[in-house]
Coordinates of C-alpha atoms and ligand atoms in Angstrom, one line a residue:
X416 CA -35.2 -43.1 12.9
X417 CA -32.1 -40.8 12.3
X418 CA -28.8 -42.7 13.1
X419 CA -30.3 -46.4 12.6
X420 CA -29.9 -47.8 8.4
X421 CA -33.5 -48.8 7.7
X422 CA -33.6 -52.0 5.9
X423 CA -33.2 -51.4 1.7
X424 CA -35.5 -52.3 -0.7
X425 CA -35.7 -55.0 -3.0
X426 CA -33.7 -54.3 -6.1
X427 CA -35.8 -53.9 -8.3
X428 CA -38.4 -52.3 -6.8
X429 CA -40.7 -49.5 -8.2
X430 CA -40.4 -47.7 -5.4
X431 CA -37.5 -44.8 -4.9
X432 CA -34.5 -45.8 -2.4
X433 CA -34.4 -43.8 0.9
X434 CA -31.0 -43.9 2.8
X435 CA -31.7 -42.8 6.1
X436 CA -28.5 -41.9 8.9
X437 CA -27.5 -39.6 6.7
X438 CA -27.1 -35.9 8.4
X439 CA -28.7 -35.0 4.8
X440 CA -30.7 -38.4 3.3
X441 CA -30.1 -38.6 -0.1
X442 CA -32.9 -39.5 -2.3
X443 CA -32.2 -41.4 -5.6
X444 CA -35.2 -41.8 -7.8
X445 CA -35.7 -44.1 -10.7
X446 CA -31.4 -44.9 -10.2
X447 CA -30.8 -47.2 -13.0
X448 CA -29.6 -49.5 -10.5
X449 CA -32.8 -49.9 -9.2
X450 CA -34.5 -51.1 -13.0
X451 CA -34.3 -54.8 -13.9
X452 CA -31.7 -55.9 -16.2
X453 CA -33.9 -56.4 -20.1
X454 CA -34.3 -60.1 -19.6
X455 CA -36.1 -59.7 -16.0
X456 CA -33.2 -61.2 -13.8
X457 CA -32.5 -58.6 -10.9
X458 CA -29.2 -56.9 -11.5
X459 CA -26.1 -57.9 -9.0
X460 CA -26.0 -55.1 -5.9
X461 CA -22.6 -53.8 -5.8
X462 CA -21.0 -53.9 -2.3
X463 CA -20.5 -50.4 -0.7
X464 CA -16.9 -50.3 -1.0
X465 CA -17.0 -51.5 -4.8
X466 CA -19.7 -48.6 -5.7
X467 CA -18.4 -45.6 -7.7
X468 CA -20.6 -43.1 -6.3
X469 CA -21.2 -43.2 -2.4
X470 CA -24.8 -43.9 -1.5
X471 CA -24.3 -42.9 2.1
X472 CA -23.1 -39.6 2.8
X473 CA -22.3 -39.2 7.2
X474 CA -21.1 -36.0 8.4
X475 CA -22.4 -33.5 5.8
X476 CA -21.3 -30.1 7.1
X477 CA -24.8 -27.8 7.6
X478 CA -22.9 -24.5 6.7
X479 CA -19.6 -23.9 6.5
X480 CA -17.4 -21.5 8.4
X481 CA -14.4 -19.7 7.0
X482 CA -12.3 -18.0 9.2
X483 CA -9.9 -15.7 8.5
X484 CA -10.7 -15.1 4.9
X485 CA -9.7 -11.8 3.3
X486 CA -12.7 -11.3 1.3
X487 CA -16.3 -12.2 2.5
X488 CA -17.3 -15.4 0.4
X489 CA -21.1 -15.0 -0.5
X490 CA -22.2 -19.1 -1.7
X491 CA -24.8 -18.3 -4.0
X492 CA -27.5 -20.9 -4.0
X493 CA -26.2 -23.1 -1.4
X494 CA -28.9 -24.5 0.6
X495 CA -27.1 -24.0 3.7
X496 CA -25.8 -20.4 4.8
X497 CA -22.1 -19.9 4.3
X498 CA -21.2 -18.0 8.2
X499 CA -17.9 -16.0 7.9
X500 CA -16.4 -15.3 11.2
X501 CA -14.3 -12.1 11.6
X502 CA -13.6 -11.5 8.1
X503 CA -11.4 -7.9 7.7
X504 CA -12.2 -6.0 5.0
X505 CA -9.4 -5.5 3.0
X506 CA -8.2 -1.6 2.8
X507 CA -7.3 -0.7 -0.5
X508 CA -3.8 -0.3 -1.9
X509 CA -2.9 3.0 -3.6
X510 CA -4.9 2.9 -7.0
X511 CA -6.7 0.0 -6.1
X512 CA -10.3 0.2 -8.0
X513 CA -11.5 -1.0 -4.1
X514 CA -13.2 1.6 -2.1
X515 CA -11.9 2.2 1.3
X516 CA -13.8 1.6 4.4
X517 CA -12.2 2.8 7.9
X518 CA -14.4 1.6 10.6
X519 CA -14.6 2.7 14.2
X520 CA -13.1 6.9 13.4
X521 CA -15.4 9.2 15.2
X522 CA -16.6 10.8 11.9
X523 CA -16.8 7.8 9.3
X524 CA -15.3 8.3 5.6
X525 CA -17.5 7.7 3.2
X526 CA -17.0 7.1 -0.4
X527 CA -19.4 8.4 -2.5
X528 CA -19.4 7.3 -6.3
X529 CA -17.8 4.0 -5.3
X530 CA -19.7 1.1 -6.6
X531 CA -20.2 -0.2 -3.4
X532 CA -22.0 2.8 -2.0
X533 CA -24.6 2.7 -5.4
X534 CA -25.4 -0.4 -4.8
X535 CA -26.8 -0.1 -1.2
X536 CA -28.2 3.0 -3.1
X537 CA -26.7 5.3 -0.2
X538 CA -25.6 8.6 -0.8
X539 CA -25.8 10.3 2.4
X540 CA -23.8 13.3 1.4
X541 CA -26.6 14.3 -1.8
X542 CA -28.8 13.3 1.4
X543 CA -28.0 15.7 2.8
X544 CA -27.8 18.3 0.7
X545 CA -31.3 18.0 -0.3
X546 CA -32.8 17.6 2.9
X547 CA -30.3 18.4 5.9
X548 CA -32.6 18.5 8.2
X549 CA -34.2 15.2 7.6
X550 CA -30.7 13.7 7.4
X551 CA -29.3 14.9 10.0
X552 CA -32.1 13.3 12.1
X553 CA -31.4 10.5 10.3
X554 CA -27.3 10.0 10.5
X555 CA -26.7 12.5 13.8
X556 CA -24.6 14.8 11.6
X557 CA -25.3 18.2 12.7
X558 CA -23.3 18.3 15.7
X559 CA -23.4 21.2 17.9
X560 CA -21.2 24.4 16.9
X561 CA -17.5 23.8 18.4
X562 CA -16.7 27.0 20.5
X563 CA -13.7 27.5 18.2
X564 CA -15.3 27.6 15.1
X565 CA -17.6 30.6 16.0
X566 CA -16.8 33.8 13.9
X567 CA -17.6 37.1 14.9
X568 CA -16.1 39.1 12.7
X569 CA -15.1 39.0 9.0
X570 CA -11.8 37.4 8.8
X571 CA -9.5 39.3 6.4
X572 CA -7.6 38.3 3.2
X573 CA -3.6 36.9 3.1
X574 CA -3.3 39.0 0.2
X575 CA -5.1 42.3 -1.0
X576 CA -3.6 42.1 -4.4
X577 CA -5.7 38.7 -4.9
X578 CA -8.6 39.1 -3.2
X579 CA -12.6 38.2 -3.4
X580 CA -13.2 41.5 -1.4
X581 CA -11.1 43.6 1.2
X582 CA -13.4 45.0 2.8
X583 CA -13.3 45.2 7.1
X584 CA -16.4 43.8 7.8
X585 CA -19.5 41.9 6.5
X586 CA -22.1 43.7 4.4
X587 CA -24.0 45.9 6.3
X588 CA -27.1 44.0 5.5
X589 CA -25.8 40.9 6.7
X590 CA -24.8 42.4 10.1
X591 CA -28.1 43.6 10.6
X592 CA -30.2 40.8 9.3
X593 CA -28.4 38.4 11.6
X594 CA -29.0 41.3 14.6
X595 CA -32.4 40.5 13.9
X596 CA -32.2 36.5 13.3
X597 CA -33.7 37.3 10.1
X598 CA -31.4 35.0 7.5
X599 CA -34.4 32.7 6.5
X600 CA -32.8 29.6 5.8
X601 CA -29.4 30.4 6.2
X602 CA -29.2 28.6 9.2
X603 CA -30.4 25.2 8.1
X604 CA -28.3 25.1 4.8
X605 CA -25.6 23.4 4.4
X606 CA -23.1 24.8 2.1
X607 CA -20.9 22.6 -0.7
X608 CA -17.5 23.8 -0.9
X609 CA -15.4 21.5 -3.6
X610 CA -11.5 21.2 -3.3
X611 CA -10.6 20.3 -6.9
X612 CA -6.1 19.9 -7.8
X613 CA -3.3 17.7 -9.9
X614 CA -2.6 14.4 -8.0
X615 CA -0.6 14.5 -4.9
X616 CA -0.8 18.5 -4.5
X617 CA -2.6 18.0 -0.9
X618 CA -6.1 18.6 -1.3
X619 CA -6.7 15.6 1.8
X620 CA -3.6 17.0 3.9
X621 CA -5.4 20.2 4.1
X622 CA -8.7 18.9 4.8
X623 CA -7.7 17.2 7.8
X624 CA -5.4 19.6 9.2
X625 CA -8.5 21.7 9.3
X626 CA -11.0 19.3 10.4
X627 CA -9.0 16.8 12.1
X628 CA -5.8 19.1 13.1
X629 CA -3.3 16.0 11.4
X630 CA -1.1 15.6 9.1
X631 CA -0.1 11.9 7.4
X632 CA 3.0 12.2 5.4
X633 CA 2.1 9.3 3.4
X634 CA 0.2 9.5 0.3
X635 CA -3.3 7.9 -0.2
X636 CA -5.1 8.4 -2.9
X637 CA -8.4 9.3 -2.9
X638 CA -10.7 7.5 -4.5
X639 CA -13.7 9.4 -6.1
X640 CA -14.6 11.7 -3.8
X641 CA -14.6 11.9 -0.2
X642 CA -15.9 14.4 2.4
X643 CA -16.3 16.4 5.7
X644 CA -18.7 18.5 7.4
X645 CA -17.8 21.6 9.6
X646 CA -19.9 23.4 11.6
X647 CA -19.4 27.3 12.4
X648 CA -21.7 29.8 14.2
X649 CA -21.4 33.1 11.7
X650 CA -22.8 36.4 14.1
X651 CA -24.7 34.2 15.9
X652 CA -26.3 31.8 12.9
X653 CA -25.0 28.6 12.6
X654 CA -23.5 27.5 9.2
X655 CA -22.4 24.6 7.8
X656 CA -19.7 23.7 5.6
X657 CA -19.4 20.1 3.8
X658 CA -16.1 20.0 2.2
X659 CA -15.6 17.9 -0.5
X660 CA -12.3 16.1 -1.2
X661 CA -12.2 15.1 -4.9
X662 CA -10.0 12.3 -6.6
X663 CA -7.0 13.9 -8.6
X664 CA -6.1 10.8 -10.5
X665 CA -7.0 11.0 -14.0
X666 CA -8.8 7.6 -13.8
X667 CA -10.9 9.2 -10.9
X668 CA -12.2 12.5 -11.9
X669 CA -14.8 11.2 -14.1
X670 CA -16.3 9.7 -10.8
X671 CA -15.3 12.8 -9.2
X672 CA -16.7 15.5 -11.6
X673 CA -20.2 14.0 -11.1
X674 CA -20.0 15.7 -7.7
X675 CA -19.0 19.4 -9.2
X676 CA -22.5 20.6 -9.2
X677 CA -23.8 22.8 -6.6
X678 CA -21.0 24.0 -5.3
X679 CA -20.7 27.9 -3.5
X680 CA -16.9 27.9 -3.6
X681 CA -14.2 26.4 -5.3
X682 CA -10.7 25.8 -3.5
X683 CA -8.4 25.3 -6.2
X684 CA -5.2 23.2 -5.0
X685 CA -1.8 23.0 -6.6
X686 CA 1.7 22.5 -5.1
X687 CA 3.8 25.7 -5.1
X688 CA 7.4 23.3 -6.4
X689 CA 5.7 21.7 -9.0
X690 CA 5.0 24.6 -12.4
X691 CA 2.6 21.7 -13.9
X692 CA 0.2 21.6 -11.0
X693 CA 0.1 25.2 -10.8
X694 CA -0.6 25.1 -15.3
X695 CA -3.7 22.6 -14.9
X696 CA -5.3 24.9 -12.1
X697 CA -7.0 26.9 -15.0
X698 CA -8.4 23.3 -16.6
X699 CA -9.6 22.2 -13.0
X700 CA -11.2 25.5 -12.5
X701 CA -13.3 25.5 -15.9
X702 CA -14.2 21.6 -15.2
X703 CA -15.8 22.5 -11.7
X704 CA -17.4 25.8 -13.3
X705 CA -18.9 24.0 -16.3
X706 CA -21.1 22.4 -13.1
X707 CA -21.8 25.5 -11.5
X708 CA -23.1 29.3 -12.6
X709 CA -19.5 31.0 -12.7
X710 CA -21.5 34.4 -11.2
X711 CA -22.5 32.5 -7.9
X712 CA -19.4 30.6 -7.1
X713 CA -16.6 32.0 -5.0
X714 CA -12.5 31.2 -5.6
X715 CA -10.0 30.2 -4.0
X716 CA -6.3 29.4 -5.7
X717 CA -4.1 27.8 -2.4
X718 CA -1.3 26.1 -2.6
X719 CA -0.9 23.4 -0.4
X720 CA 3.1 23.0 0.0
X721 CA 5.2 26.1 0.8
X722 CA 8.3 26.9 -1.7
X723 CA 9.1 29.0 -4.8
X724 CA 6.9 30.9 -7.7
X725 CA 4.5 32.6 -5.1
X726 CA 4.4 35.8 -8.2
X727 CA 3.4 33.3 -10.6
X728 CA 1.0 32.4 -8.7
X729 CA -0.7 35.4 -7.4
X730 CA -1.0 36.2 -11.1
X731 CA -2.9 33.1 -11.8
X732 CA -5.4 34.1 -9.1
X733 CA -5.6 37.3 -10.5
X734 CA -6.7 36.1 -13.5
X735 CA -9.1 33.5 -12.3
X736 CA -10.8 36.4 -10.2
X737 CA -9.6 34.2 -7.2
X738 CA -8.8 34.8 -3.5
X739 CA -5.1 33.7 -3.0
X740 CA -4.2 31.7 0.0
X741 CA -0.4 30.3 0.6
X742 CA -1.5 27.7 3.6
X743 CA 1.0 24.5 5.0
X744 CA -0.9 21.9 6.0
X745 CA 2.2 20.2 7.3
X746 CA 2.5 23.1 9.9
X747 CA -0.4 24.1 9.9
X748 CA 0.1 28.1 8.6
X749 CA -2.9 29.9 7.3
X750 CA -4.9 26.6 7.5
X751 CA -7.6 27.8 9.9
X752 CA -7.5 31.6 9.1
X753 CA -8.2 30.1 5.3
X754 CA -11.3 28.1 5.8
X755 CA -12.6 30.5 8.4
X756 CA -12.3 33.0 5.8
X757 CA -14.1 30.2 3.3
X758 CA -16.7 30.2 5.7
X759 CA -17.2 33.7 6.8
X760 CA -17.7 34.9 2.6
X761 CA -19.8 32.0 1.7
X762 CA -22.6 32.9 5.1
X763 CA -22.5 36.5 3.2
X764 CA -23.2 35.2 0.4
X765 CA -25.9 32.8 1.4
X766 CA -27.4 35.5 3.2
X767 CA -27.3 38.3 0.7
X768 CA -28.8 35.7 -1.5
X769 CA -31.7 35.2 0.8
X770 CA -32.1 38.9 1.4
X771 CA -32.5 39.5 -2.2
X772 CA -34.9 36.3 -2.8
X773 CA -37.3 37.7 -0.2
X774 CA -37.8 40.3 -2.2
X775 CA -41.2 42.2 -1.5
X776 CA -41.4 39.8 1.6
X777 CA -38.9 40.2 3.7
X778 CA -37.2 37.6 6.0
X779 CA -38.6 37.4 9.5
X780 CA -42.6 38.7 8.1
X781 CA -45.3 36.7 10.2
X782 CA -46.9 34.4 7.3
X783 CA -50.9 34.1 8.9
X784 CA -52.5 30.9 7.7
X785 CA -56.2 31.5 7.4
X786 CA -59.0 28.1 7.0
X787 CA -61.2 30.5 5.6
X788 CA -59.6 32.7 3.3
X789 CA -59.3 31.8 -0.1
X790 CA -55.7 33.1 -0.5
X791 CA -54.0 30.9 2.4
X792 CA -50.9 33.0 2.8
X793 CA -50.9 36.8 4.0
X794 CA -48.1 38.0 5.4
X795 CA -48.0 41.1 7.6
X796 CA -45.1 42.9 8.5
X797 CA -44.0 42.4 12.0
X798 CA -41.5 45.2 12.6
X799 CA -39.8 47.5 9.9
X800 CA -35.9 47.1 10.7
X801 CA -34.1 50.4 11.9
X802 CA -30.5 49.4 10.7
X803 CA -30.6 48.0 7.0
X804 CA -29.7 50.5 4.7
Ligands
GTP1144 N1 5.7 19.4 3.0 C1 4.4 19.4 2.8 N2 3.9 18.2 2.3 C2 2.5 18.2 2.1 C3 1.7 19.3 2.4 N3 0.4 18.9 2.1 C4 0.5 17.6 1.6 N4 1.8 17.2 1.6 C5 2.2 15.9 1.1 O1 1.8 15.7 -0.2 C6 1.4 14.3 -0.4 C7 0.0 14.2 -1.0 O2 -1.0 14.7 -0.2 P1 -2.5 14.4 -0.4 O3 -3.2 15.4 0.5 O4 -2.8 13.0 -0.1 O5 -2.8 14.8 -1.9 P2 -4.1 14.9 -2.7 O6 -4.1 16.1 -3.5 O7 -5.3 14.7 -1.8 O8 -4.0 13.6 -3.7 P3 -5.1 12.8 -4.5 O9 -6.0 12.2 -3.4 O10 -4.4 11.8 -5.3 O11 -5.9 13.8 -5.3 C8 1.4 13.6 0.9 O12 2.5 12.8 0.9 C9 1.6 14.7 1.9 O13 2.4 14.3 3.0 C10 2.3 20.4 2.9 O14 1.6 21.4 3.2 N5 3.6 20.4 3.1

């Protein structure tokens, strides 16, 4: 019975001593207590109070509780479960090797590359890239289309001198294979646009003044990588953007550089009063293109922060073979002309890709599947199209 001492055994006794009343009994067996002293005479039972070791434990907690504690302590081992009430997670200082976790924003950030995040072996973003449509079931990420992030015409360059193209509208192809809904895949892709830059230059700043129209004055660093998804509806085909913020802290861009590959355009960052940030643009540039086939990439040189040696600059892109943008994400000037444009050159792309993939079979053919026939797929041309050339 729980609560009531049972009477002990003899000293002495073979048998092992139960102490019952205990919230936990304790179980001693063989104590050396217990044996006979070598010449048979029992040996003297020390009083409770005199005993070094307690024999009688009352009160043993069954789990602990800590409250309030910064970190979540995980007892390894421990019989009873350690419960930890309203533990916050901490948010990581600047530099801090600690990946940060913001809970409750609409669209959550997540870290990829952090150890955290490879440990619970998530990685929704390469997810997602793989199969979007699976994830998106999955993790609700393709939203629908805001109405103003739908594009109907090609939006045109800041500058002609640096330019991917100037002409006024998208290929003719394009035009008429989205007329006649016939972009394939196009419309369940989801593009992979990296923004690669020095430290500091303002690679998150513009990010969110696009995606999240703010602007934090404070500097965080980014740790790793970090990234956003943007929806757009190109001629009537919806298109999808994930933009990927990448870690310009030399520490960081090993973690960062893993996540290079795959990318359709490149948005080089650099800060337009610092010469240094604008130097290293070349060394970002050939990091992200050793990832990436050079030919199928698209570039853009932008400086994040208004001010001086706009020439120099311009040059630079020039050179790279990149479009120039000057944006301010503080004020947010050129910001959304900028990644419209982004968006409008990489659906061309994507679709002129398609189109020339399709090859003999073009996009939009019925494919007839047949039980019977040996050869399962036949394709038969459903209309020929008036309007490519
Ligand atoms: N005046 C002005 N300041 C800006 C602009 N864009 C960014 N900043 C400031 O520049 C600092 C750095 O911005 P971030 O966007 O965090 O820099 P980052 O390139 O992402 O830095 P890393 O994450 O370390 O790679 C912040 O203090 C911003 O307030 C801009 O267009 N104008």
């Amino acid at each position: 019975m729980v609560g009531q001492p049972q009477p002990r055994d003899d000293v002495g006794s073979q048998r092992s001593r139960v102490i019952v009343g205990a919230i936990r009994p304790r179980v001693i067996v063989g104590s050396a207590r217990a044996r006979p002293t070598p010449d048979g005479t029992p040996r003297p039972q020390l009083a409770a109070e005199e005993s070094p070791r307690p024999r009688v434990i009352f009160g043993t907690p069954r789990a602990r509780v800590i409250v309030g504690s910064p970190r979540p302590r995980v007892i390894v081992s421990s019989p009873w479960p350690a419960v930890v009430v309203a533990s916050p997670r901490p948010r990581a200082p600047v530099g801090s090797p600690w990946p940060r976790v913001v809970v409750g924003t609409p669209r959550p950030r997540v870290i990829v590359g952090s150890p955290r995040a490879r440990v619970a072996g998530a990685d929704p973003a390469s997810a997602l890239l793989r199969a979007p449509w699976k994830a998106a079931g999955r993790m609700n990420i393709l939203a629908p289309v805001r109405r103003d992030r739908v594009l109907a015409e090609l939006p045109q360059c800041l500058r002609k001198e640096a330019a991917l193209h100037v002409h006024k509208d998208f290929h003719p192809r394009v035009t008429c294979a989205c007329q006649e809904h016939r972009t394939g895949t196009v419309g369940f892709k989801i593009s992979k646009i990296i923004v690669v830059g020095d430290l500091s230059v303002g690679k998150t700043c513009l990010i969110n003044r696009f995606c999240k129209d703010t602007f934090d004055k404070n500097y965080k660093a980014t740790i790793g990588v970090d990234f956003e998804m943007e929806r757009f509806e190109v001629l009537g085909i919806p298109f999808s953007l994930q933009l990927w913020d990448t870690a310009g802290q030399e520490r960081f861009k090993c973690i960062a550089s893993t996540y290079y590959r795959g990318a359709q355009a490149i948005i080089v960052v650099f800060n337009l009063n610092d010469v240094a940030s604008l130097e290293h643009t070349k060394q970002w540039l050939a990091d992200a293109l050793k990832e990436n086939d050079p030919s199928s990439v698209l570039l853009f040189l932008t400086p994040a922060q208004y001010a001086l040696m706009e020439k120099d600059a311009l040059q630079v892109a020039q050179e790279m073979k990149a479009e120039y943008w000057a944006v301010s994400s503080l004020t947010g000037e050129n910001v959304r002309e900028f990644f419209f444009r982004v968006a409008a050159l990489t659906f061309e792309a994507n679709v002129l890709a398609e189109l020339e993939k399709s090859g003999a079979q073009r996009i939009g053919d019925v494919v007839r599947i047949n039980s019977d026939d040996s050869n399962l797929y036949l394709t038969a041309s459903k209309k020929k199209p008036t309007c490519c050339p």
